[in-house]
XYZ file of N, CA and C in Angstrom:
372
model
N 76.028 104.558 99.783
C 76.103 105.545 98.720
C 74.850 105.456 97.858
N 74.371 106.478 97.455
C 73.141 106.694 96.486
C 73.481 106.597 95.239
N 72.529 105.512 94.093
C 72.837 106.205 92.649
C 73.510 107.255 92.175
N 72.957 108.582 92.658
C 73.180 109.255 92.133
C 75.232 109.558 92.270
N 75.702 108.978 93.729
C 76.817 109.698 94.152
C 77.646 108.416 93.397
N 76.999 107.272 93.053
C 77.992 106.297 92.326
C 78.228 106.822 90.722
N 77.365 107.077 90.423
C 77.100 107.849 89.392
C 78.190 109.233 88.915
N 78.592 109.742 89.890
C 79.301 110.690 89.891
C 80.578 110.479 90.341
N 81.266 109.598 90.990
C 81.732 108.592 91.093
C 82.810 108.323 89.977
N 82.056 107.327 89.443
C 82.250 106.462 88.176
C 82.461 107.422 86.982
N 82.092 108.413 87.010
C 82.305 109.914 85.821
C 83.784 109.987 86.240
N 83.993 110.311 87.448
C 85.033 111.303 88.029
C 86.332 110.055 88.036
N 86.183 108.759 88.432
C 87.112 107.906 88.363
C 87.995 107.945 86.203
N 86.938 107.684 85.369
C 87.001 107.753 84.408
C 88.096 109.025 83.692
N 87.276 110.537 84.181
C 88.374 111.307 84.170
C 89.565 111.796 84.744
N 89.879 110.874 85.751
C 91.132 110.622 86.783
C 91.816 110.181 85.788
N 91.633 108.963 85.488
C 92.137 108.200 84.263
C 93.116 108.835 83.485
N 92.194 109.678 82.661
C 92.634 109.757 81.501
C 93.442 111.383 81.862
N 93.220 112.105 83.104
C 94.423 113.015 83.508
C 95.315 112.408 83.933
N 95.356 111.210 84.600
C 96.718 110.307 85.367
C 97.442 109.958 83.828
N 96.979 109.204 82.642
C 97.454 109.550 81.883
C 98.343 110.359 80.913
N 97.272 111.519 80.894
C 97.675 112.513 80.576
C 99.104 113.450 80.984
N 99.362 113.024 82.504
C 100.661 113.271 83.042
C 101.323 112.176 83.483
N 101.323 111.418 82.669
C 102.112 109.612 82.404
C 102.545 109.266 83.982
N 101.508 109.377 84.715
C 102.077 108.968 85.996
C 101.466 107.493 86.217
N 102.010 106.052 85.860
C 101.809 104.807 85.828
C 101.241 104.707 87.055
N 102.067 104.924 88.223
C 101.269 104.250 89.235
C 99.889 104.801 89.819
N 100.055 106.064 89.400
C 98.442 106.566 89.849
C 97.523 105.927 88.462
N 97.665 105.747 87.969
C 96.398 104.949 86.900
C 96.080 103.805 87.246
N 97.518 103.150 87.404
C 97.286 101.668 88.049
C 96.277 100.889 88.877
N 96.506 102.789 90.133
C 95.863 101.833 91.302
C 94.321 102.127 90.770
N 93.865 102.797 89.806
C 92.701 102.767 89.737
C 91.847 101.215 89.319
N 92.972 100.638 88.951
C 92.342 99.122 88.194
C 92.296 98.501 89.512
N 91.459 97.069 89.457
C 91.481 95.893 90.486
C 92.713 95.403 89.983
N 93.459 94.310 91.115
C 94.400 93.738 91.291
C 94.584 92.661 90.031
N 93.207 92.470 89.176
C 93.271 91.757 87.911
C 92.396 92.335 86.772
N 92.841 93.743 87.051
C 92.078 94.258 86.342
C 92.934 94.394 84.474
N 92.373 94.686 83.461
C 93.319 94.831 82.284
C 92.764 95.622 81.525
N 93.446 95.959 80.543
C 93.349 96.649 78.977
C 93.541 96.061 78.107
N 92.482 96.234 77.181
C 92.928 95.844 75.915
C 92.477 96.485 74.875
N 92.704 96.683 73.232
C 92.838 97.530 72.914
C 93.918 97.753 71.431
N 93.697 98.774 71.102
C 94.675 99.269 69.533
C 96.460 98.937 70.367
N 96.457 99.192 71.590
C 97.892 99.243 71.497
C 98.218 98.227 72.802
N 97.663 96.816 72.568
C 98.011 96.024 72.982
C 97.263 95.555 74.224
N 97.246 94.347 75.095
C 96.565 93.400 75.879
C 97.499 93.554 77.307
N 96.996 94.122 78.583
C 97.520 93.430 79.551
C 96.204 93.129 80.837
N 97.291 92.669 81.944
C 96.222 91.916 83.107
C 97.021 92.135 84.174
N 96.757 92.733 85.337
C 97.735 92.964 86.418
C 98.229 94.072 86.255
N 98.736 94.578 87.588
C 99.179 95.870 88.013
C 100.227 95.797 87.416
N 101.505 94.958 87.398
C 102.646 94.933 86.899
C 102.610 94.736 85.382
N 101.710 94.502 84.974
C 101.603 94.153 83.536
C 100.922 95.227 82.811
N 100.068 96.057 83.780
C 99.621 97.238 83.306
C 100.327 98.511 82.993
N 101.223 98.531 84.433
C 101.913 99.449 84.901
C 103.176 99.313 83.672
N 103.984 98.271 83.083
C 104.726 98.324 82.206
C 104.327 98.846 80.546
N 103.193 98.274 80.001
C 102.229 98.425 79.041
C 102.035 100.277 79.081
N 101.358 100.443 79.553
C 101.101 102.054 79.866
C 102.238 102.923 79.700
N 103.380 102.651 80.338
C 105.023 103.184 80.504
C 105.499 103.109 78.763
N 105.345 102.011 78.307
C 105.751 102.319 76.641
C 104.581 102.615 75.919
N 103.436 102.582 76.193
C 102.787 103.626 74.923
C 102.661 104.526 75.505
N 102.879 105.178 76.617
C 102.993 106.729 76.791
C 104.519 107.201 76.682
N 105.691 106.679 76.620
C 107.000 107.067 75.943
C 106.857 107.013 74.439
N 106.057 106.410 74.361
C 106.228 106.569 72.773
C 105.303 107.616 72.357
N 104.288 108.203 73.105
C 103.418 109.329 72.971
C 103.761 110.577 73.010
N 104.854 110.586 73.755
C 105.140 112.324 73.800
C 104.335 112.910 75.039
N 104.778 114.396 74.764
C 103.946 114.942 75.619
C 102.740 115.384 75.140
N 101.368 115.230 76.110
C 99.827 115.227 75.649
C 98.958 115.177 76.675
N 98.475 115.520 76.253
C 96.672 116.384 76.905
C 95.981 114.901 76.888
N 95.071 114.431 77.103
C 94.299 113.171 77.491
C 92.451 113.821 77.786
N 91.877 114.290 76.664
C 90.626 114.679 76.994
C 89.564 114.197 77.291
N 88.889 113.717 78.285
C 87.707 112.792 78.867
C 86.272 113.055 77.660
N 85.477 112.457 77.043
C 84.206 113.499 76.444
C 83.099 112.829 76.497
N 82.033 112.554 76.664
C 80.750 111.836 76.182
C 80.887 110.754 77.547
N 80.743 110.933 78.495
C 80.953 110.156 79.597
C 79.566 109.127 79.616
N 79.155 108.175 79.324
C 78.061 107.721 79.779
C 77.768 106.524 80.278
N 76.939 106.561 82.048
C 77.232 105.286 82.730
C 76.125 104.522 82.180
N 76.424 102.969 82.340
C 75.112 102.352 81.514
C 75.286 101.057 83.013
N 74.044 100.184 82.778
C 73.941 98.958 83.625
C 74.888 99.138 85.124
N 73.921 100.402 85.583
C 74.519 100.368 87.149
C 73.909 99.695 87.707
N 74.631 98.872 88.682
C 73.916 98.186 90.035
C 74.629 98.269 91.382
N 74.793 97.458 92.169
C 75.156 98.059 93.500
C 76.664 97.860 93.484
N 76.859 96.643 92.720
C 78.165 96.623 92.786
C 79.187 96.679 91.176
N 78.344 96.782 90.300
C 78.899 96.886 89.006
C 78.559 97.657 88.377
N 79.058 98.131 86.968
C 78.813 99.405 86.026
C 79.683 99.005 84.829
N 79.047 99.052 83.707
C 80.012 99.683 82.411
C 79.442 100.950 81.755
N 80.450 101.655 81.382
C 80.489 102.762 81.123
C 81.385 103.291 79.502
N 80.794 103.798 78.907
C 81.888 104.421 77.471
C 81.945 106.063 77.451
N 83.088 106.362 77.004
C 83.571 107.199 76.951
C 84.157 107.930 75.794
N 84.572 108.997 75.287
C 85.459 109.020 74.014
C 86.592 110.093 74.696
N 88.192 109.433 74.170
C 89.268 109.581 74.451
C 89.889 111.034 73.298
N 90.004 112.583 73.848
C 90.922 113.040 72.543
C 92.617 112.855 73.226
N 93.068 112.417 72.535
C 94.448 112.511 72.536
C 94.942 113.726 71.717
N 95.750 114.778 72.608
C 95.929 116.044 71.713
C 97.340 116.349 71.869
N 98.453 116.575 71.028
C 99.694 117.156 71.304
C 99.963 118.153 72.015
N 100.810 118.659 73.098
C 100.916 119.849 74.154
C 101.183 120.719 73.345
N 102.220 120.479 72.366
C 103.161 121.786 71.545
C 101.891 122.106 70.759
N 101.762 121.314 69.390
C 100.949 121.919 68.663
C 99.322 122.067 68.679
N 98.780 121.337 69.722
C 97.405 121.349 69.912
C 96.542 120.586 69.047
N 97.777 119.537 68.490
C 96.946 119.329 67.474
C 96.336 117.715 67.814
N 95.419 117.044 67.262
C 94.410 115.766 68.098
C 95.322 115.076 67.330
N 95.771 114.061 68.138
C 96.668 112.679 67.609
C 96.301 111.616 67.779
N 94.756 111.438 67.923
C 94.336 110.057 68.456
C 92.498 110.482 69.125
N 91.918 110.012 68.408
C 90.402 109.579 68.680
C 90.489 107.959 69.274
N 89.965 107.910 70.584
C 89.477 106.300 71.049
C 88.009 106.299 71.554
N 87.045 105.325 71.383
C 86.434 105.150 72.309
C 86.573 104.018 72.964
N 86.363 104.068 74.434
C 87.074 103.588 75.627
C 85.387 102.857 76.098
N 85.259 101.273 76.646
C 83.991 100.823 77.348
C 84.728 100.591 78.448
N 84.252 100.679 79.380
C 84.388 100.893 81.019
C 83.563 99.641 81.582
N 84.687 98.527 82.405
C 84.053 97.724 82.973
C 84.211 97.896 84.490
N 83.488 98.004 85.434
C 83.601 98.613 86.659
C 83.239 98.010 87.863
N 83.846 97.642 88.862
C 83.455 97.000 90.177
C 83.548 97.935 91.301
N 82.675 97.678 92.384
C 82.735 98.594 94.060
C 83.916 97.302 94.780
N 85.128 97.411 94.947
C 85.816 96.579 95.409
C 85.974 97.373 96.798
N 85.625 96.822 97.682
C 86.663 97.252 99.356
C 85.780 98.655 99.124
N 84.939 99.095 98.584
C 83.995 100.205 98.983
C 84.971 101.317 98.453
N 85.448 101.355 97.069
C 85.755 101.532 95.978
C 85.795 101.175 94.237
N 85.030 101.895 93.645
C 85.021 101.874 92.097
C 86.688 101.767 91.273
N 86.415 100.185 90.899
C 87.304 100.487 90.441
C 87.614 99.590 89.285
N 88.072 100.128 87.707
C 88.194 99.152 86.577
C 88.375 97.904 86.932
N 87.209 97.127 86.151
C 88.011 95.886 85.941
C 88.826 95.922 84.652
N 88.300 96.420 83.618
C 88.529 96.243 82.144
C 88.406 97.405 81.433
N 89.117 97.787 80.857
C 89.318 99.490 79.773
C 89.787 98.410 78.238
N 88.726 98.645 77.296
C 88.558 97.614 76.614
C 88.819 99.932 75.685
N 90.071 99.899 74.506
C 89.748 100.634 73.641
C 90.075 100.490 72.297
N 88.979 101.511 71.658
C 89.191 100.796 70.283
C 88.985 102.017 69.376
């Protein structure tokens, strides 16, 4: 793969994210992390798929229904097999449209098995 297609890549994984989110589907976010991959963050610390996958499940029940807007995507310290990357998160209500949450999100990133994929979603 070329710079440029990791590059695009690593954009597009990012806004997977935050649409897998966006339609609270746990296990598709999940698999985007490594097998020890984690979050941490305003709404708490985990590590592992099972630890992720639970974590995610109550702050998105407690979220409601919501939009998850990707913005300011920018990859930094690419190399062949690593990347971090930041991002800014709108969190917006479905009903009223209204923004319920500004994050910015740093992106820690590995080519595992010839896939990009979080190690670490560090937000704050």
């Amino acid at each position: 793969m070329s710079q440029s297609d990791d590059l695009l890549t690593i954009m597009q994984l990012i806004t997977q994210a935050d649409q897998l989110a966006g339609q609270k589907d746990a296990a598709g976010y999940v698999a985007l992390f490594a097998e020890d991959g984690a979050i941490e963050g305003t709404q708490g610390t985990a590590t592992g798929h099972e630890a992720l996958k639970q974590m995610v499940q109550d702050v998105w029940q407690k979220e409601g229904q919501t939009l998850h807007l990707t913005n300011s995507v920018l990859v930094q310290n690419l190399t062949a097999t690593t990347a971090t990357a930041t991002s800014v998160l709108l969190i917006i209500d479905r009903d009223s449209l209204q923004t319920m949450s500004v994050a910015k999100i740093t992106h820690t990133l590995a080519l595992i098995d010839g896939h990009w994929l979080f190690t670490k979603r560090s937000i704050a």
